[in-house]
Amino acid sequence: QSVLTQPPSVSGAPGQRVTISCTGSSSNIGAGYDVHWYQQLPGTAPKLLIYGNNNRPSGVPDRFSGSKSGTSASLAITGLQAEDEADYYCQSYDSSLSSYVFGTGTKVTVL
Amino acid sequence: QVQLQESGPGLVKPSETLSLTCAVSGYSISSGYYWGWIRQPPGKGLEWIGNIYHSGSTYYNPSLKSRVTISVDTSTNQFSLKLSSVTAADTAVYYCARLYSSGWAGCWGQGTLVTVSS
């Protein structure tokens, strides 16, 4: 039972834009803690996609972008490609739990 | 290019202690960063287990704190995880990772599946 809630699945056609929400509370995202995003392709380790709310590591396409507002954060994928089909997780810190926490995860399907 | 590789038994009996090691190459652990463990039960999401700073300071998930020990061996450039009194609920893929101060994991090992079963 994660404290960061994501939609179980989102889908879109190639070329479309999809967004994944990450809803938290006043003890995590709303408290100002950074949000990070990971992409996990089937059978592989997670890969860092966005750190510090809206920063892309070197090598991550600019089709991926992150934002944060209030107690929520979002990951946007523009120009959706077949290779983007994966699970996506948000992460932050929760002061009530004194723990780093991950979101429930979202499966992105490219139609 | 930093690389991490987990190793350890793939099968652990209930009530015993799970022990894993993460070998780091391409970077000296003693130079900085946090080094941590994250796990993922089959078909489920990610759970942070804990971190160790290069100086030896440790930070554990409170839900696991009573059973977890993370240590670092700078002479072999490795860090380790011990999880005691395991049950079937501890069955998961265990990942080691290099983390930054705000918690993001920039580099991951490939993961190793540990099954708890008699």
PDB file of C-alpha atoms in Angstrom:
ATOM      1  CA  GLN A   1       0.000   0.000   0.000  1.00  0.00           C
ATOM      2  CA  SER A   2       2.109   2.832  -1.393  1.00  0.00           C
ATOM      3  CA  VAL A   3       1.560   6.434  -0.338  1.00  0.00           C
ATOM      4  CA  LEU A   4       2.132   7.543  -3.936  1.00  0.00           C
ATOM      5  CA  THR A   5      -0.760   6.639  -6.213  1.00  0.00           C
ATOM      6  CA  GLN A   6      -0.435   6.164  -9.968  1.00  0.00           C
ATOM      7  CA  PRO A   7      -3.002   5.005 -12.523  1.00  0.00           C
ATOM      8  CA  PRO A   8      -2.548   1.262 -13.194  1.00  0.00           C
ATOM      9  CA  SER A   9      -2.375   1.779 -16.934  1.00  0.00           C
ATOM     10  CA  VAL A  10      -2.347   4.375 -19.687  1.00  0.00           C
ATOM     11  CA  SER A  11      -2.290   3.851 -23.423  1.00  0.00           C
ATOM     12  CA  GLY A  12      -1.835   5.808 -26.600  1.00  0.00           C
ATOM     13  CA  ALA A  13      -1.200   5.477 -30.280  1.00  0.00           C
ATOM     14  CA  PRO A  14       2.265   6.030 -31.732  1.00  0.00           C
ATOM     15  CA  GLY A  15       3.038   9.730 -31.901  1.00  0.00           C
ATOM     16  CA  GLN A  16       0.519  10.704 -29.256  1.00  0.00           C
ATOM     17  CA  ARG A  17       1.147  12.340 -25.871  1.00  0.00           C
ATOM     18  CA  VAL A  18       0.396  10.506 -22.656  1.00  0.00           C
ATOM     19  CA  THR A  19       0.727  11.632 -19.057  1.00  0.00           C
ATOM     20  CA  ILE A  20       1.150   9.625 -15.878  1.00  0.00           C
ATOM     21  CA  SER A  21       0.095  11.161 -12.577  1.00  0.00           C
ATOM     22  CA  CYS A  22       1.663  10.533  -9.191  1.00  0.00           C
ATOM     23  CA  THR A  23      -0.570  11.637  -6.344  1.00  0.00           C
ATOM     24  CA  GLY A  24       0.886  12.061  -2.879  1.00  0.00           C
ATOM     25  CA  SER A  25       0.164  14.078   0.240  1.00  0.00           C
ATOM     26  CA  SER A  26       1.433  16.786   2.545  1.00  0.00           C
ATOM     27  CA  SER A  27       4.042  14.460   4.023  1.00  0.00           C
ATOM     28  CA  ASN A  28       5.784  13.698   0.752  1.00  0.00           C
ATOM     29  CA  ILE A  29       5.336  15.581  -2.524  1.00  0.00           C
ATOM     30  CA  GLY A  30       3.359  18.356  -0.829  1.00  0.00           C
ATOM     31  CA  ALA A  31       6.131  18.814   1.729  1.00  0.00           C
ATOM     32  CA  GLY A  32       8.498  19.811  -1.044  1.00  0.00           C
ATOM     33  CA  TYR A  33      10.411  16.595  -1.484  1.00  0.00           C
ATOM     34  CA  ASP A  34      11.705  15.935  -4.973  1.00  0.00           C
ATOM     35  CA  VAL A  35       9.997  13.466  -7.301  1.00  0.00           C
ATOM     36  CA  HIS A  36      11.936  11.101  -9.535  1.00  0.00           C
ATOM     37  CA  TRP A  37      10.729   8.816 -12.317  1.00  0.00           C
ATOM     38  CA  TYR A  38      11.902   5.424 -13.530  1.00  0.00           C
ATOM     39  CA  GLN A  39      11.173   3.320 -16.601  1.00  0.00           C
ATOM     40  CA  GLN A  40      11.226  -0.462 -16.280  1.00  0.00           C
ATOM     41  CA  LEU A  41      11.224  -2.479 -19.494  1.00  0.00           C
ATOM     42  CA  PRO A  42      10.012  -6.085 -19.176  1.00  0.00           C
ATOM     43  CA  GLY A  43      12.515  -8.293 -17.382  1.00  0.00           C
ATOM     44  CA  THR A  44      15.023  -5.513 -16.755  1.00  0.00           C
ATOM     45  CA  ALA A  45      16.116  -3.254 -13.911  1.00  0.00           C
ATOM     46  CA  PRO A  46      14.500   0.164 -13.579  1.00  0.00           C
ATOM     47  CA  LYS A  47      16.200   3.022 -15.384  1.00  0.00           C
ATOM     48  CA  LEU A  48      16.257   6.618 -14.156  1.00  0.00           C
ATOM     49  CA  LEU A  49      14.146   8.819 -16.414  1.00  0.00           C
ATOM     50  CA  ILE A  50      13.671  12.070 -14.494  1.00  0.00           C
ATOM     51  CA  TYR A  51      15.334  13.301 -11.296  1.00  0.00           C
ATOM     52  CA  GLY A  52      14.628  16.313  -9.158  1.00  0.00           C
ATOM     53  CA  ASN A  53      11.100  16.770 -10.558  1.00  0.00           C
ATOM     54  CA  ASN A  54      12.058  17.832 -14.086  1.00  0.00           C
ATOM     55  CA  ASN A  55      15.666  16.970 -14.893  1.00  0.00           C
ATOM     56  CA  ARG A  56      16.662  14.414 -17.505  1.00  0.00           C
ATOM     57  CA  PRO A  57      19.866  12.394 -17.147  1.00  0.00           C
ATOM     58  CA  SER A  58      22.175  12.370 -20.115  1.00  0.00           C
ATOM     59  CA  GLY A  59      20.864  10.081 -22.815  1.00  0.00           C
ATOM     60  CA  VAL A  60      17.168  10.315 -21.945  1.00  0.00           C
ATOM     61  CA  PRO A  61      15.217  11.701 -24.912  1.00  0.00           C
ATOM     62  CA  ASP A  62      13.544  15.083 -24.470  1.00  0.00           C
ATOM     63  CA  ARG A  63      10.236  13.360 -25.265  1.00  0.00           C
ATOM     64  CA  PHE A  64      10.141  12.636 -21.539  1.00  0.00           C
ATOM     65  CA  SER A  65       9.395  15.500 -19.149  1.00  0.00           C
ATOM     66  CA  GLY A  66       8.406  15.838 -15.522  1.00  0.00           C
ATOM     67  CA  SER A  67       6.468  18.383 -13.524  1.00  0.00           C
ATOM     68  CA  LYS A  68       5.275  18.862  -9.967  1.00  0.00           C
ATOM     69  CA  SER A  69       2.502  20.913  -8.409  1.00  0.00           C
ATOM     70  CA  GLY A  70       1.102  20.800  -4.915  1.00  0.00           C
ATOM     71  CA  THR A  71       0.781  17.217  -3.757  1.00  0.00           C
ATOM     72  CA  SER A  72       1.109  15.672  -7.228  1.00  0.00           C
ATOM     73  CA  ALA A  73       3.625  15.150  -9.986  1.00  0.00           C
ATOM     74  CA  SER A  74       3.330  14.104 -13.612  1.00  0.00           C
ATOM     75  CA  LEU A  75       5.423  12.413 -16.257  1.00  0.00           C
ATOM     76  CA  ALA A  76       4.644  13.299 -19.858  1.00  0.00           C
ATOM     77  CA  ILE A  77       5.711  11.276 -22.879  1.00  0.00           C
ATOM     78  CA  THR A  78       5.308  13.056 -26.200  1.00  0.00           C
ATOM     79  CA  GLY A  79       5.673  11.410 -29.592  1.00  0.00           C
ATOM     80  CA  LEU A  80       4.921   8.011 -28.078  1.00  0.00           C
ATOM     81  CA  GLN A  81       6.997   5.173 -29.555  1.00  0.00           C
ATOM     82  CA  ALA A  82       6.677   1.388 -29.405  1.00  0.00           C
ATOM     83  CA  GLU A  83       9.871   1.227 -27.345  1.00  0.00           C
ATOM     84  CA  ASP A  84       8.189   3.299 -24.608  1.00  0.00           C
ATOM     85  CA  GLU A  85       5.982   0.347 -23.681  1.00  0.00           C
ATOM     86  CA  ALA A  86       7.066  -0.312 -20.102  1.00  0.00           C
ATOM     87  CA  ASP A  87       6.207   0.175 -16.447  1.00  0.00           C
ATOM     88  CA  TYR A  88       6.826   3.611 -14.946  1.00  0.00           C
ATOM     89  CA  TYR A  89       7.342   4.438 -11.271  1.00  0.00           C
ATOM     90  CA  CYS A  90       7.525   7.721  -9.385  1.00  0.00           C
ATOM     91  CA  GLN A  91       9.584   8.068  -6.197  1.00  0.00           C
ATOM     92  CA  SER A  92       9.818  10.595  -3.398  1.00  0.00           C
ATOM     93  CA  TYR A  93      10.487  10.822   0.339  1.00  0.00           C
ATOM     94  CA  ASP A  94       7.829  10.623   3.010  1.00  0.00           C
ATOM     95  CA  SER A  95       8.507  12.401   6.296  1.00  0.00           C
ATOM     96  CA  SER A  96       5.758  10.575   8.190  1.00  0.00           C
ATOM     97  CA  LEU A  97       7.217   7.209   7.233  1.00  0.00           C
ATOM     98  CA  SER A  98      10.834   8.446   7.332  1.00  0.00           C
ATOM     99  CA  SER A  99      11.349   6.479   4.168  1.00  0.00           C
ATOM    100  CA  TYR A 100      11.850   6.787   0.454  1.00  0.00           C
ATOM    101  CA  VAL A 101       8.675   5.626  -1.244  1.00  0.00           C
ATOM    102  CA  PHE A 102       7.763   4.503  -4.733  1.00  0.00           C
ATOM    103  CA  GLY A 103       4.522   4.932  -6.582  1.00  0.00           C
ATOM    104  CA  THR A 104       2.199   2.047  -7.365  1.00  0.00           C
ATOM    105  CA  GLY A 105       3.450   1.906 -10.948  1.00  0.00           C
ATOM    106  CA  THR A 106       1.826   2.529 -14.328  1.00  0.00           C
ATOM    107  CA  LYS A 107       1.937   0.276 -17.345  1.00  0.00           C
ATOM    108  CA  VAL A 108       2.149   2.192 -20.609  1.00  0.00           C
ATOM    109  CA  THR A 109       0.767   0.425 -23.666  1.00  0.00           C
ATOM    110  CA  VAL A 110       1.395   1.634 -27.198  1.00  0.00           C
ATOM    111  CA  LEU A 111      -1.643   0.791 -29.286  1.00  0.00           C
TER     112      LEU A 111
ATOM    113  CA  GLN B   1      31.219   3.769 -16.442  1.00  0.00           C
ATOM    114  CA  VAL B   2      30.067   2.534 -13.041  1.00  0.00           C
ATOM    115  CA  GLN B   3      28.615  -0.965 -12.944  1.00  0.00           C
ATOM    116  CA  LEU B   4      26.940  -2.865 -10.114  1.00  0.00           C
ATOM    117  CA  GLN B   5      26.480  -6.620  -9.842  1.00  0.00           C
ATOM    118  CA  GLU B   6      24.494  -8.469  -7.194  1.00  0.00           C
ATOM    119  CA  SER B   7      25.447 -11.940  -6.009  1.00  0.00           C
ATOM    120  CA  GLY B   8      24.193 -14.386  -3.417  1.00  0.00           C
ATOM    121  CA  PRO B   9      22.002 -17.441  -2.864  1.00  0.00           C
ATOM    122  CA  GLY B  10      18.859 -17.622  -4.946  1.00  0.00           C
ATOM    123  CA  LEU B  11      17.044 -19.745  -2.377  1.00  0.00           C
ATOM    124  CA  VAL B  12      16.770 -19.072   1.355  1.00  0.00           C
ATOM    125  CA  LYS B  13      14.811 -21.057   3.931  1.00  0.00           C
ATOM    126  CA  PRO B  14      12.154 -19.380   6.076  1.00  0.00           C
ATOM    127  CA  SER B  15      13.473 -17.907   9.346  1.00  0.00           C
ATOM    128  CA  GLU B  16      17.031 -17.812   7.981  1.00  0.00           C
ATOM    129  CA  THR B  17      19.093 -14.796   6.940  1.00  0.00           C
ATOM    130  CA  LEU B  18      19.236 -13.534   3.373  1.00  0.00           C
ATOM    131  CA  SER B  19      22.708 -12.304   2.412  1.00  0.00           C
ATOM    132  CA  LEU B  20      23.566 -10.473  -0.784  1.00  0.00           C
ATOM    133  CA  THR B  21      26.640  -8.635  -2.008  1.00  0.00           C
ATOM    134  CA  CYS B  22      26.918  -5.876  -4.593  1.00  0.00           C
ATOM    135  CA  ALA B  23      30.228  -5.550  -6.414  1.00  0.00           C
ATOM    136  CA  VAL B  24      30.923  -2.079  -7.764  1.00  0.00           C
ATOM    137  CA  SER B  25      33.260  -1.465 -10.683  1.00  0.00           C
ATOM    138  CA  GLY B  26      34.253   1.738 -12.423  1.00  0.00           C
ATOM    139  CA  TYR B  27      33.958   3.846  -9.267  1.00  0.00           C
ATOM    140  CA  SER B  28      35.406   3.711  -5.761  1.00  0.00           C
ATOM    141  CA  ILE B  29      32.699   3.428  -3.090  1.00  0.00           C
ATOM    142  CA  SER B  30      34.874   5.405  -0.682  1.00  0.00           C
ATOM    143  CA  SER B  31      34.781   8.417  -3.030  1.00  0.00           C
ATOM    144  CA  GLY B  32      31.175   9.273  -2.286  1.00  0.00           C
ATOM    145  CA  TYR B  33      27.477   8.724  -2.983  1.00  0.00           C
ATOM    146  CA  TYR B  34      24.950   6.551  -1.205  1.00  0.00           C
ATOM    147  CA  TRP B  35      24.763   2.845  -1.957  1.00  0.00           C
ATOM    148  CA  GLY B  36      21.497   1.050  -1.455  1.00  0.00           C
ATOM    149  CA  TRP B  37      19.152  -1.861  -1.898  1.00  0.00           C
ATOM    150  CA  ILE B  38      15.701  -1.881  -3.475  1.00  0.00           C
ATOM    151  CA  ARG B  39      13.495  -4.917  -3.955  1.00  0.00           C
ATOM    152  CA  GLN B  40      10.564  -5.926  -6.141  1.00  0.00           C
ATOM    153  CA  PRO B  41       8.305  -8.906  -5.352  1.00  0.00           C
ATOM    154  CA  PRO B  42       7.272 -10.838  -8.469  1.00  0.00           C
ATOM    155  CA  GLY B  43       4.638  -8.873 -10.380  1.00  0.00           C
ATOM    156  CA  LYS B  44       4.619  -6.053  -7.842  1.00  0.00           C
ATOM    157  CA  GLY B  45       6.131  -2.616  -7.295  1.00  0.00           C
ATOM    158  CA  LEU B  46       9.409  -1.325  -5.909  1.00  0.00           C
ATOM    159  CA  GLU B  47      10.311  -1.065  -2.217  1.00  0.00           C
ATOM    160  CA  TRP B  48      13.286   0.828  -0.808  1.00  0.00           C
ATOM    161  CA  ILE B  49      15.198  -1.277   1.742  1.00  0.00           C
ATOM    162  CA  GLY B  50      17.995   1.036   2.832  1.00  0.00           C
ATOM    163  CA  ASN B  51      21.136   3.009   2.005  1.00  0.00           C
ATOM    164  CA  ILE B  52      24.659   3.290   3.290  1.00  0.00           C
ATOM    165  CA  TYR B  53      26.779   6.381   2.809  1.00  0.00           C
ATOM    166  CA  HIS B  54      30.391   5.929   1.777  1.00  0.00           C
ATOM    167  CA  SER B  55      31.357   6.973   5.318  1.00  0.00           C
ATOM    168  CA  GLY B  56      29.346   4.091   6.763  1.00  0.00           C
ATOM    169  CA  SER B  57      26.206   5.918   7.934  1.00  0.00           C
ATOM    170  CA  THR B  58      23.114   3.809   7.339  1.00  0.00           C
ATOM    171  CA  TYR B  59      19.474   4.609   6.630  1.00  0.00           C
ATOM    172  CA  TYR B  60      16.835   1.892   6.702  1.00  0.00           C
ATOM    173  CA  ASN B  61      13.172   1.553   5.751  1.00  0.00           C
ATOM    174  CA  PRO B  62      11.449   1.636   9.159  1.00  0.00           C
ATOM    175  CA  SER B  63       9.223  -1.274   8.133  1.00  0.00           C
ATOM    176  CA  LEU B  64      12.319  -3.473   7.725  1.00  0.00           C
ATOM    177  CA  LYS B  65      14.741  -1.794  10.112  1.00  0.00           C
ATOM    178  CA  SER B  66      14.636  -4.466  12.814  1.00  0.00           C
ATOM    179  CA  ARG B  67      15.771  -7.113  10.324  1.00  0.00           C
ATOM    180  CA  VAL B  68      18.136  -5.246   7.984  1.00  0.00           C
ATOM    181  CA  THR B  69      21.857  -4.614   8.064  1.00  0.00           C
ATOM    182  CA  ILE B  70      23.726  -2.902   5.241  1.00  0.00           C
ATOM    183  CA  SER B  71      27.507  -2.725   5.380  1.00  0.00           C
ATOM    184  CA  VAL B  72      30.314  -1.585   3.107  1.00  0.00           C
ATOM    185  CA  ASP B  73      33.751  -3.053   2.438  1.00  0.00           C
ATOM    186  CA  THR B  74      35.886  -0.406   0.794  1.00  0.00           C
ATOM    187  CA  SER B  75      38.836  -2.792   0.444  1.00  0.00           C
ATOM    188  CA  THR B  76      36.884  -4.939  -2.010  1.00  0.00           C
ATOM    189  CA  ASN B  77      34.666  -2.108  -3.282  1.00  0.00           C
ATOM    190  CA  GLN B  78      31.538  -4.004  -2.305  1.00  0.00           C
ATOM    191  CA  PHE B  79      28.545  -3.446  -0.087  1.00  0.00           C
ATOM    192  CA  SER B  80      26.227  -6.024   1.421  1.00  0.00           C
ATOM    193  CA  LEU B  81      22.680  -6.651   2.577  1.00  0.00           C
ATOM    194  CA  LYS B  82      21.582  -8.950   5.362  1.00  0.00           C
ATOM    195  CA  LEU B  83      17.884  -9.517   6.016  1.00  0.00           C
ATOM    196  CA  SER B  84      17.103 -11.771   8.960  1.00  0.00           C
ATOM    197  CA  SER B  85      14.112 -13.937   9.831  1.00  0.00           C
ATOM    198  CA  VAL B  86      12.878 -14.079   6.253  1.00  0.00           C
ATOM    199  CA  THR B  87       9.436 -15.265   5.222  1.00  0.00           C
ATOM    200  CA  ALA B  88       7.790 -15.927   1.875  1.00  0.00           C
ATOM    201  CA  ALA B  89       6.890 -12.215   1.783  1.00  0.00           C
ATOM    202  CA  ASP B  90      10.586 -11.453   1.328  1.00  0.00           C
ATOM    203  CA  THR B  91      10.668 -13.287  -1.997  1.00  0.00           C
ATOM    204  CA  ALA B  92      11.668 -10.665  -4.529  1.00  0.00           C
ATOM    205  CA  VAL B  93      14.170  -9.451  -7.073  1.00  0.00           C
ATOM    206  CA  TYR B  94      16.777  -7.540  -5.092  1.00  0.00           C
ATOM    207  CA  TYR B  95      18.548  -4.638  -6.784  1.00  0.00           C
ATOM    208  CA  CYS B  96      21.601  -2.758  -5.608  1.00  0.00           C
ATOM    209  CA  ALA B  97      21.966   0.837  -6.733  1.00  0.00           C
ATOM    210  CA  ARG B  98      23.990   4.028  -6.449  1.00  0.00           C
ATOM    211  CA  LEU B  99      21.874   6.818  -5.033  1.00  0.00           C
ATOM    212  CA  TYR B 100      22.108  10.586  -4.690  1.00  0.00           C
ATOM    213  CA  SER B 101      21.267  12.590  -1.600  1.00  0.00           C
ATOM    214  CA  SER B 102      17.649  13.262  -2.594  1.00  0.00           C
ATOM    215  CA  GLY B 103      17.117   9.549  -3.096  1.00  0.00           C
ATOM    216  CA  TRP B 104      17.231   9.006  -6.820  1.00  0.00           C
ATOM    217  CA  ALA B 105      18.991   5.909  -8.057  1.00  0.00           C
ATOM    218  CA  GLY B 106      21.072   6.746 -11.072  1.00  0.00           C
ATOM    219  CA  CYS B 107      22.707   3.385 -11.561  1.00  0.00           C
ATOM    220  CA  TRP B 108      21.274  -0.073 -10.895  1.00  0.00           C
ATOM    221  CA  GLY B 109      22.493  -3.634 -10.855  1.00  0.00           C
ATOM    222  CA  GLN B 110      20.681  -6.163 -13.013  1.00  0.00           C
ATOM    223  CA  GLY B 111      18.910  -7.619  -9.989  1.00  0.00           C
ATOM    224  CA  THR B 112      18.891 -11.067  -8.436  1.00  0.00           C
ATOM    225  CA  LEU B 113      15.848 -13.158  -7.577  1.00  0.00           C
ATOM    226  CA  VAL B 114      15.767 -14.498  -4.052  1.00  0.00           C
ATOM    227  CA  THR B 115      13.097 -17.050  -3.225  1.00  0.00           C
ATOM    228  CA  VAL B 116      12.206 -17.875   0.355  1.00  0.00           C
ATOM    229  CA  SER B 117      11.036 -21.451   0.545  1.00  0.00           C
ATOM    230  CA  SER B 118      11.717 -24.619   2.470  1.00  0.00           C
TER     231      SER B 118
END
